[in-house]
Amino acid sequence: MARRWQAEGGPRLHVVDLDGAATGEPAHLEVISAIVSALDIPVQVGGGIRSADTARAWLDAGVDRVVIGTAAVRNPNMVAAVCRNHGSERVVVSVDARDGMVALQGWTEASEVNVLELAHRMTDLGVGRLLYTDIARDGMLAGPDLDTNASLVKETDMAILASGGVSSVEDVRRLVPTGVEGVIVGRALYTGAVDLAEAVSAVARG
């Protein structure tokens, strides 16, 4: 499947180690390392990256970027250390939010931190890229959260990746004017609701 997305023009593969998210340790390191080796496009991985050692294990396995979620709130010093040791361009902070507030531990816990507050904290630590997911829209094919993505682009100096709710090529096209750096499409690819080659072409045309 990864080769298919590459063949259809996907510029990057986003992989989530769901079992790793539960344990806090890489659960599929060998499998994902094999995927990295089989592709010519870069791969970024998230799921359970809660320590600098785990981040290093993924980067040593050939992953281009690590995507850090819960630890950004609970262990910001770790995020800063990964940026220092490996370069900020190899770090993405993932912000999953419900009603504007950051959710933790695979969406099971609410925090008292709002999205923009966390984004500014991460900027201060040297993080340059943020992945924003609206939990209510993720996997629901309900359309992306245009307003929050646009706000993050406007009010931070970070490159923003949009995720959640994309259900059509038109949704991808609607995200372009917000200024986001990229769009992560998941379920809609597997259901056939989004044709990847068409989506890539739509973004290229702006």
Short mmCIF file of C-alpha atoms in Angstrom, two decimals:
data_model
loop_
_atom_site.label_atom_id
_atom_site.label_comp_id
_atom_site.label_asym_id
_atom_site.label_seq_id
_atom_site.Cartn_x
_atom_site.Cartn_y
_atom_site.Cartn_z
CA MET A 1 0.00 0.00 0.00
CA ALA A 2 2.85 2.40 0.81
CA ARG A 3 4.29 1.88 -2.67
CA ARG A 4 0.88 2.67 -4.14
CA TRP A 5 0.71 6.03 -2.38
CA GLN A 6 4.22 6.81 -3.59
CA ALA A 7 3.33 5.83 -7.15
CA GLU A 8 0.27 8.10 -7.06
CA GLY A 9 2.41 11.09 -6.18
CA GLY A 10 2.28 11.25 -2.40
CA PRO A 11 5.21 13.46 -1.34
CA ARG A 12 5.50 11.93 2.13
CA LEU A 13 4.10 8.98 4.09
CA HIS A 14 2.60 9.52 7.55
CA VAL A 15 2.59 6.40 9.72
CA VAL A 16 1.15 5.92 13.20
CA ASP A 17 2.40 3.09 15.40
CA LEU A 18 -0.89 2.48 17.21
CA ASP A 19 0.50 -0.28 19.42
CA GLY A 20 3.42 1.95 20.28
CA ALA A 21 0.98 4.67 21.27
CA ALA A 22 -0.42 2.28 23.87
CA THR A 23 2.93 1.14 25.27
CA GLY A 24 5.20 4.14 24.83
CA GLU A 25 7.76 1.98 23.03
CA PRO A 26 8.26 1.30 19.29
CA ALA A 27 6.07 -1.72 18.57
CA HIS A 28 6.63 -2.02 14.83
CA LEU A 29 10.15 -0.71 14.38
CA GLU A 30 11.26 -3.44 11.97
CA VAL A 31 8.12 -3.27 9.83
CA ILE A 32 8.21 0.50 9.52
CA SER A 33 11.97 0.48 8.91
CA ALA A 34 11.33 -1.91 6.02
CA ILE A 35 8.72 0.49 4.64
CA VAL A 36 11.22 3.34 4.86
CA SER A 37 13.80 1.28 2.95
CA ALA A 38 11.28 0.36 0.25
CA LEU A 39 10.27 3.95 -0.52
CA ASP A 40 11.97 6.90 -2.16
CA ILE A 41 9.74 9.43 -0.37
CA PRO A 42 10.34 10.46 3.26
CA VAL A 43 8.39 8.84 6.08
CA GLN A 44 7.30 10.43 9.34
CA VAL A 45 6.18 8.36 12.32
CA GLY A 46 4.11 9.06 15.41
CA GLY A 47 2.62 7.00 18.19
CA GLY A 48 4.02 6.64 21.69
CA ILE A 49 7.11 8.81 21.26
CA ARG A 50 7.48 9.89 24.89
CA SER A 51 11.24 9.81 25.38
CA ALA A 52 14.35 11.03 23.61
CA ASP A 53 15.52 7.41 23.33
CA THR A 54 12.35 6.40 21.47
CA ALA A 55 12.70 9.38 19.12
CA ARG A 56 16.31 8.43 18.44
CA ALA A 57 15.35 4.80 17.75
CA TRP A 58 12.93 5.90 15.04
CA LEU A 59 15.35 8.38 13.50
CA ASP A 60 18.12 5.79 13.53
CA ALA A 61 15.71 3.45 11.70
CA GLY A 62 15.62 5.90 8.81
CA VAL A 63 12.47 7.85 9.61
CA ASP A 64 12.68 11.44 8.39
CA ARG A 65 10.58 13.03 11.14
CA VAL A 66 9.19 11.97 14.50
CA VAL A 67 5.71 13.13 15.48
CA ILE A 68 5.42 13.86 19.21
CA GLY A 69 2.05 14.25 20.90
CA THR A 70 1.36 13.86 24.62
CA ALA A 71 4.99 14.48 25.59
CA ALA A 72 4.76 18.00 24.19
CA VAL A 73 2.51 18.87 27.13
CA ARG A 74 3.88 16.53 29.78
CA ASN A 75 7.59 16.55 28.99
CA PRO A 76 8.49 19.65 26.97
CA ASN A 77 12.15 19.34 27.98
CA MET A 78 12.28 16.07 26.05
CA VAL A 79 10.93 17.80 22.95
CA ALA A 80 13.58 20.49 23.29
CA ALA A 81 16.28 17.83 23.67
CA VAL A 82 15.18 16.02 20.50
CA CYS A 83 15.26 19.32 18.60
CA ARG A 84 18.77 20.05 19.90
CA ASN A 85 20.13 16.57 19.24
CA HIS A 86 18.57 15.88 15.85
CA GLY A 87 17.50 19.26 14.46
CA SER A 88 14.12 20.95 14.68
CA GLU A 89 13.34 20.03 11.07
CA ARG A 90 13.07 16.38 12.18
CA VAL A 91 10.44 17.08 14.84
CA VAL A 92 6.69 17.53 14.41
CA VAL A 93 4.49 18.26 17.41
CA SER A 94 1.05 16.72 17.05
CA VAL A 95 -1.81 18.67 18.61
CA ASP A 96 -5.06 16.75 18.90
CA ALA A 97 -7.86 19.01 20.07
CA ARG A 98 -11.48 18.87 21.10
CA ASP A 99 -13.35 22.19 21.31
CA GLY A 100 -10.05 24.04 21.08
CA MET A 101 -8.43 22.23 24.01
CA VAL A 102 -5.54 19.79 23.67
CA ALA A 103 -6.33 16.12 24.33
CA LEU A 104 -3.73 13.65 25.60
CA GLN A 105 -3.00 9.92 25.73
CA GLY A 106 -4.63 8.99 22.45
CA TRP A 107 -7.54 11.38 23.03
CA THR A 108 -8.54 9.73 26.32
CA GLU A 109 -7.59 12.65 28.58
CA ALA A 110 -8.45 16.33 28.40
CA SER A 111 -5.94 19.03 29.26
CA GLU A 112 -6.34 22.65 30.26
CA VAL A 113 -4.07 23.84 27.46
CA ASN A 114 -5.54 25.42 24.34
CA VAL A 115 -4.14 24.84 20.88
CA LEU A 116 -2.55 28.25 20.34
CA GLU A 117 -1.00 28.27 23.81
CA LEU A 118 0.72 24.95 23.13
CA ALA A 119 1.84 26.11 19.69
CA HIS A 120 3.54 29.16 21.20
CA ARG A 121 5.19 27.02 23.89
CA MET A 122 6.59 24.72 21.23
CA THR A 123 7.87 27.64 19.16
CA ASP A 124 9.79 28.83 22.20
CA LEU A 125 11.41 25.37 22.43
CA GLY A 126 12.57 25.52 18.82
CA VAL A 127 9.87 23.37 17.23
CA GLY A 128 9.06 24.57 13.73
CA ARG A 129 6.30 22.25 12.59
CA LEU A 130 2.89 21.38 14.07
CA LEU A 131 0.32 18.78 13.06
CA TYR A 132 -3.19 19.85 14.02
CA THR A 133 -6.05 17.36 14.28
CA ASP A 134 -9.64 18.22 15.16
CA ILE A 135 -10.72 15.08 17.02
CA ALA A 136 -14.41 15.58 16.26
CA ARG A 137 -13.66 15.47 12.54
CA ASP A 138 -10.96 12.80 12.40
CA GLY A 139 -12.12 9.72 10.53
CA MET A 140 -15.60 11.19 10.12
CA LEU A 141 -15.13 12.62 6.60
CA ALA A 142 -16.88 15.75 7.86
CA GLY A 143 -14.58 18.31 6.25
CA PRO A 144 -11.48 20.00 7.72
CA ASP A 145 -11.33 22.71 10.37
CA LEU A 146 -10.43 25.59 8.09
CA ASP A 147 -10.64 28.33 10.72
CA THR A 148 -8.25 26.80 13.26
CA ASN A 149 -5.72 25.84 10.61
CA ALA A 150 -5.78 29.37 9.20
CA SER A 151 -5.45 30.81 12.70
CA LEU A 152 -2.43 28.64 13.48
CA VAL A 153 -0.73 29.71 10.25
CA LYS A 154 -1.45 33.38 10.92
CA GLU A 155 -0.65 33.51 14.63
CA THR A 156 2.46 31.32 14.79
CA ASP A 157 5.72 31.06 12.90
CA MET A 158 5.28 27.30 12.49
CA ALA A 159 4.67 25.21 9.40
CA ILE A 160 1.22 23.68 9.90
CA LEU A 161 0.08 20.24 8.78
CA ALA A 162 -3.70 19.79 8.65
CA SER A 163 -5.36 16.52 9.60
CA GLY A 164 -8.89 15.34 10.29
CA GLY A 165 -12.12 15.41 8.35
CA VAL A 166 -10.79 15.43 4.78
CA SER A 167 -13.43 13.69 2.69
CA SER A 168 -12.81 14.89 -0.86
CA VAL A 169 -10.31 16.52 -3.18
CA GLU A 170 -12.35 19.68 -2.75
CA ASP A 171 -11.59 19.60 1.00
CA VAL A 172 -7.89 19.47 0.16
CA ARG A 173 -8.33 22.36 -2.27
CA ARG A 174 -10.15 24.40 0.40
CA LEU A 175 -7.20 24.04 2.75
CA VAL A 176 -4.73 25.60 0.30
CA PRO A 177 -5.73 29.25 1.01
CA THR A 178 -5.26 28.72 4.75
CA GLY A 179 -1.52 28.53 4.15
CA VAL A 180 -0.95 25.09 5.66
CA GLU A 181 2.24 23.35 4.57
CA GLY A 182 0.60 19.98 4.03
CA VAL A 183 -2.53 17.88 4.45
CA ILE A 184 -2.65 14.39 5.94
CA VAL A 185 -5.32 12.20 4.39
CA GLY A 186 -6.14 8.85 5.95
CA ARG A 187 -9.49 7.12 5.82
CA ALA A 188 -10.62 8.95 2.69
CA LEU A 189 -7.79 7.33 0.71
CA TYR A 190 -8.75 3.85 1.80
CA THR A 191 -12.45 4.34 1.09
CA GLY A 192 -11.70 5.85 -2.31
CA ALA A 193 -13.33 9.17 -1.41
CA VAL A 194 -10.06 10.93 -2.29
CA ASP A 195 -7.98 10.13 -5.34
CA LEU A 196 -4.43 10.87 -4.23
CA ALA A 197 -3.07 11.78 -7.66
CA GLU A 198 -5.94 14.23 -8.16
CA ALA A 199 -5.42 15.73 -4.70
CA VAL A 200 -1.70 16.23 -5.31
CA SER A 201 -2.49 17.89 -8.62
CA ALA A 202 -5.06 20.16 -6.98
CA VAL A 203 -2.51 21.33 -4.41
CA ALA A 204 0.13 21.91 -7.07
CA ARG A 205 -2.28 24.14 -8.97
CA GLY A 206 -3.09 26.01 -5.76
#
